[in-house]
Coordinates of C-alpha atoms in Angstrom, one line a residue:
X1 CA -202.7 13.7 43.8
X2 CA -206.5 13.9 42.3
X3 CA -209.0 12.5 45.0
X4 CA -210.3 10.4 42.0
X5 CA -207.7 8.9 39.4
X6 CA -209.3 7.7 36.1
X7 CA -208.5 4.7 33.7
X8 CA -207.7 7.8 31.0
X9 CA -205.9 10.1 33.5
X10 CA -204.1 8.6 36.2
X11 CA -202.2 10.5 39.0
X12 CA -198.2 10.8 38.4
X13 CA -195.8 11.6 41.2
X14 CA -192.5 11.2 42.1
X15 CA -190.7 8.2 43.9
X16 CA -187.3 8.2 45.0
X17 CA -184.8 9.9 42.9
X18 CA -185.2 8.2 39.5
X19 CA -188.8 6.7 39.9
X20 CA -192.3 7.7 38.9
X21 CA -195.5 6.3 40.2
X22 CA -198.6 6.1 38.0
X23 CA -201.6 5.2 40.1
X24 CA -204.9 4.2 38.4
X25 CA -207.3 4.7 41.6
X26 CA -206.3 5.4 45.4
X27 CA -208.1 1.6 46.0
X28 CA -208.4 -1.8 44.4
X29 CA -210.8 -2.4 41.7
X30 CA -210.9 -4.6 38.4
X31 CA -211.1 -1.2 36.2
X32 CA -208.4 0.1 38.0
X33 CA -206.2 -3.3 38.0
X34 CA -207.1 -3.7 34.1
X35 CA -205.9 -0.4 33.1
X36 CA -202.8 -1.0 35.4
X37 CA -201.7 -4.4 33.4
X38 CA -203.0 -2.9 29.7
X39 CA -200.5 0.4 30.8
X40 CA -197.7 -1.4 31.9
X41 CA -198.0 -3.8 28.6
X42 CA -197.9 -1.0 26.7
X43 CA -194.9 0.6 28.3
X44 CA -192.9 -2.9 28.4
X45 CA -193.4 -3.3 24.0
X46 CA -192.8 0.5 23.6
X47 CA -190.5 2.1 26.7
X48 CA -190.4 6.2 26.7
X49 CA -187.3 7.6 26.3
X50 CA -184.7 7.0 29.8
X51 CA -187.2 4.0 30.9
X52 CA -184.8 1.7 32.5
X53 CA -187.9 -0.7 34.8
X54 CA -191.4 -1.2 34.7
X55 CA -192.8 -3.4 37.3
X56 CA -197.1 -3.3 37.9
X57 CA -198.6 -3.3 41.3
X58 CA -202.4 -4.1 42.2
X59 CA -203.5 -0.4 41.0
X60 CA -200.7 1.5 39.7
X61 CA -197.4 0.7 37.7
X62 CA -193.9 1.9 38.8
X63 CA -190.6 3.0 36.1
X64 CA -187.4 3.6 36.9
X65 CA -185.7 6.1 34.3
X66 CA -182.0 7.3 34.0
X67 CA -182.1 11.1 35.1
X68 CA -179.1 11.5 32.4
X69 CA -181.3 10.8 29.7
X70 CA -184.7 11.6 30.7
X71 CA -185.8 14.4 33.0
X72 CA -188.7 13.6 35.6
X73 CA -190.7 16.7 34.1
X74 CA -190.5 15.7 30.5
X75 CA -190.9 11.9 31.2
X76 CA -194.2 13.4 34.0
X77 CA -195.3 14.4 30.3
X78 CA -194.6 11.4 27.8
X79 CA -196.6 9.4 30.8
X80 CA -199.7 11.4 30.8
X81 CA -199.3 12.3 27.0
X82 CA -199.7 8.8 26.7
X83 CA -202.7 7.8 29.5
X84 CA -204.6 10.0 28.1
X85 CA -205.0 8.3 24.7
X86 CA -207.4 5.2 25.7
X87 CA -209.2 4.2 28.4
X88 CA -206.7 1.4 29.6
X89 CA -209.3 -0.5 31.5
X90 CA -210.7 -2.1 28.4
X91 CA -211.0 -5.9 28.3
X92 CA -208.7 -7.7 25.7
X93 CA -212.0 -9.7 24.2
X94 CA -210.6 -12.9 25.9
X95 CA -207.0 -12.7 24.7
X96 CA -203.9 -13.6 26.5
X97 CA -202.8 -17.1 28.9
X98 CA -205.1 -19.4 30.6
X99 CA -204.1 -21.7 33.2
X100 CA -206.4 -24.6 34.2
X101 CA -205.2 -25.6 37.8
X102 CA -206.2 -29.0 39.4
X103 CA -207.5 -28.5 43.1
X104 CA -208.5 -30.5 45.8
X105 CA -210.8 -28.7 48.1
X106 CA -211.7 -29.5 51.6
X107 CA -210.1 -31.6 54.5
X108 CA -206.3 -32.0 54.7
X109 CA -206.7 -30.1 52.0
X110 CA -208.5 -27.1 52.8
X111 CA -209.2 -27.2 56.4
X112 CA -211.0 -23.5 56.3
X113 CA -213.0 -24.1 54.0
X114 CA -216.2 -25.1 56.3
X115 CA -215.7 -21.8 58.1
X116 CA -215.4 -19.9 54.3
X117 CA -218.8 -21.5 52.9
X118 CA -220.6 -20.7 56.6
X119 CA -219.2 -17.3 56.1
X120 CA -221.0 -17.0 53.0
X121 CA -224.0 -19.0 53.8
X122 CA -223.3 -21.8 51.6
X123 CA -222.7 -25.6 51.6
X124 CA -219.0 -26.8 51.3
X125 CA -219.8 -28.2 47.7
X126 CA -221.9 -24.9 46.9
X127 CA -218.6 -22.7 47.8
X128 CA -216.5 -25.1 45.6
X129 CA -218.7 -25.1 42.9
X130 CA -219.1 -20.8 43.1
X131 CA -215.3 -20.5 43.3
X132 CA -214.5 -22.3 40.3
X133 CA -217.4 -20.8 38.3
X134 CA -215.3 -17.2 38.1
X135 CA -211.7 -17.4 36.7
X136 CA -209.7 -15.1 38.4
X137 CA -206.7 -12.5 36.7
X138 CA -203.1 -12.4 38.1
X139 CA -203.4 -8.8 39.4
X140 CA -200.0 -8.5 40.5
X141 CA -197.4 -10.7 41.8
X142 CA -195.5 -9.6 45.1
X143 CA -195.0 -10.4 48.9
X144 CA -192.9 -13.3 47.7
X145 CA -190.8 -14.8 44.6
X146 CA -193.6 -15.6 41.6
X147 CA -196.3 -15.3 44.3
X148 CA -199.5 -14.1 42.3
X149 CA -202.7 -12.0 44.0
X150 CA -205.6 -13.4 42.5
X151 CA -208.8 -11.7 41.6
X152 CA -211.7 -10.2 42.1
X153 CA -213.6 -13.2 43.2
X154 CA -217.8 -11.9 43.1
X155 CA -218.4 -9.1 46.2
X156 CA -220.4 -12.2 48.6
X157 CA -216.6 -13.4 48.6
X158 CA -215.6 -10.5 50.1
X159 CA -215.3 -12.2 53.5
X160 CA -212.3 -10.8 56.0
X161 CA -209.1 -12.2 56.6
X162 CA -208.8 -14.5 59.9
X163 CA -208.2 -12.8 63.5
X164 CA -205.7 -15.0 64.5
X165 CA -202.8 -16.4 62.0
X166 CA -202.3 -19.8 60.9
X167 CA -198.5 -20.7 62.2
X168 CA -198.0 -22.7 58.8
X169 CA -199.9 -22.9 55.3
X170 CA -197.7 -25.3 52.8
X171 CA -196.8 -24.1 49.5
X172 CA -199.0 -24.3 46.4
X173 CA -201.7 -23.9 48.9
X174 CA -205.2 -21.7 47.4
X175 CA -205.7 -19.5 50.2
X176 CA -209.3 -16.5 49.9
X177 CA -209.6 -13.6 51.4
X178 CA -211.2 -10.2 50.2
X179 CA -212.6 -11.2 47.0
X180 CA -208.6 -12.7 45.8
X181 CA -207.2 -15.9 46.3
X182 CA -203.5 -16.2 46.6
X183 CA -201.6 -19.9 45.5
X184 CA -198.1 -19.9 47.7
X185 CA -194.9 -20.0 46.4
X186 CA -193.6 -21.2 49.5
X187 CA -194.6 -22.6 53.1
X188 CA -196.0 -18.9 55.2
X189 CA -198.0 -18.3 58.0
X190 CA -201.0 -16.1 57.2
X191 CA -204.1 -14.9 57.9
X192 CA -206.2 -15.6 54.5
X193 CA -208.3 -19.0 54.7
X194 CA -206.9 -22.3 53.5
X195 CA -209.3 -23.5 51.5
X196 CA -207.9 -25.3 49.0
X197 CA -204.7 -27.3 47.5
X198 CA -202.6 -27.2 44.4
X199 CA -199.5 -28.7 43.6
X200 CA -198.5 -26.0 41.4
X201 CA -195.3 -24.1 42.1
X202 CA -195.4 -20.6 41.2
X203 CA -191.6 -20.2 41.9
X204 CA -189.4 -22.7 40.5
X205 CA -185.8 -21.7 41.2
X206 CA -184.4 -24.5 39.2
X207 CA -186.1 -23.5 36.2
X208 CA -184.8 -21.5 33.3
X209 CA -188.2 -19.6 33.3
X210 CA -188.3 -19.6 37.3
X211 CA -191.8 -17.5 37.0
X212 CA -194.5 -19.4 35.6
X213 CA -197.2 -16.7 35.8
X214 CA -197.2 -13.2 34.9
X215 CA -200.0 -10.2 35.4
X216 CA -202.7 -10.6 33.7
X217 CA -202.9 -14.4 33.3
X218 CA -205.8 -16.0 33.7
X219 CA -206.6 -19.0 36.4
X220 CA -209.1 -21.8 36.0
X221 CA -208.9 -23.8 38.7
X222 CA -210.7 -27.2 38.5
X223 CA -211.7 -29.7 41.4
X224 CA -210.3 -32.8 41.9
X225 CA -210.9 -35.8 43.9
X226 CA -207.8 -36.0 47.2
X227 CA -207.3 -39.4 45.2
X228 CA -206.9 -38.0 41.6
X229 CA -204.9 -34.7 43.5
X230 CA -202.5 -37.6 45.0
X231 CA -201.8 -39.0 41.8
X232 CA -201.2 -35.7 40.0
X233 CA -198.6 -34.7 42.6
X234 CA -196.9 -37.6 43.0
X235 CA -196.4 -37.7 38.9
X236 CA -195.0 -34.3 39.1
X237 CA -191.2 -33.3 39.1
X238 CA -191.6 -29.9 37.5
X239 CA -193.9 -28.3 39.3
X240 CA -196.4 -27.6 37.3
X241 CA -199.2 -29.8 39.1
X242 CA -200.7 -31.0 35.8
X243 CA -201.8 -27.5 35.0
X244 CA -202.2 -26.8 31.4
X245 CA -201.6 -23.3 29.8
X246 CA -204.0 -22.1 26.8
X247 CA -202.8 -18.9 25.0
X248 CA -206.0 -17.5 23.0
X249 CA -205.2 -15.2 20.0

């Protein structure tokens, strides 16, 4: 592996007997995660030869290829034949889904987020109001079913995860922690600060479409009053906690 992977010329190695890994950098970044979700977009409309899976992570995308078709070496090449023809981190000039997410902020709500704004040396309402200024990408979705890493949140948020775990965050919760937020797809303990509340279900097993959100979406999410959050949750049935979906051109 190259000590430094590029958005043009990521590192390629092997995993498992029928699996290739193409990383994009050895940490997480948003050039990195871009070129990641651009790759893996390109690979999904036009598969090489014996591609059987692609499936993105945070910084690198994973295929699965049948060795009966496709040999590692010659797919090794097809890969960085085709890496090398762009840099994949470019933006898509605003293009793709945008979600705008109600959220209720603060108290029952978000009990950490106090501890989150005097972390960052702000006001509760100043953290609020900074959070919601930055939409954040879906860089990957993982740990559990529909489950979507946020990010990256501006480097003040990059603030550390808690020393102790909290036994019990509910679903649809809006969790932070080093520059992502996270929205649960299910009740968890965890370590990343509550500091927020959603009543959007990003797993909905009784769904046709049982995954709302996919890489590279985009999340708005907008405050609203515990009263108004009441209302919208209450009035909900599928799960999509009066988010609406934009898809830009």
């Amino acid at each position: 592996m190259s000590a430094d992977p590029r958005p043009d010329c990521p590192d390629i190695a092997p995993l498992g007997v029928d699996g290739l890994l193409v990383r994009f950098s050895t940490r997480l970044d948003d050039a990195a995660n871009r070129a990641v979700l651009g790759f893996a977009r390109d690979l999904e409309s036009d598969p090489p030869q014996g591609v059987i899976e692609v499936a993105s992570a945070l910084s690198s995308v994973y295929l699965r290829f049948d060795p009966a078709v496709v040999s590692r070496a010659e797919l090794t090449r097809a890969l960085q034949d085709r890496a090398s023809t762009r840099d994949w981190s470019t933006p898509m000039d605003g293009a793709g889904r945008h979600w705008h997410i109600p959220t209720a902020f603060g108290g029952d709500f978000g009990p950490q987020l106090a501890e989150t704004a005097a972390l960052l040396g702000m006001s509760e309402e100043q953290a609020v109001a900074d959070l919601v200024a930055h939409p954040v990408r879906v860089l990957a979705i993982g740990f559990a079913p529909g489950q979507p890493y946020l990010g990256m949140l501006p480097d003040r948020w990059d603030i550390p995860r808690l020393k102790d775990i909290t036994p019990l965050i509910p679903a649809s919760a809006l969790v932070v922690a080093v520059r992502q937020l996270i929205v649960f797809s299910a009740d968890t303990p965890t370590g990343w600060r509550h500091v927020g509340q959603t009543a959007f279900r990003p797993f909905r097993s009784e769904s046709d479409a049982p995954f709302p959100l996919r890489p590279g979406d985009v999340l708005h999410f907008e405050p609203v009053s515990h009263d108004e959050f009441d209302c919208i949750r209450a009035g909900d049935s599928a799960g999509s906690g009066g988010a609406r979906l934009e898809v830009q051109e």
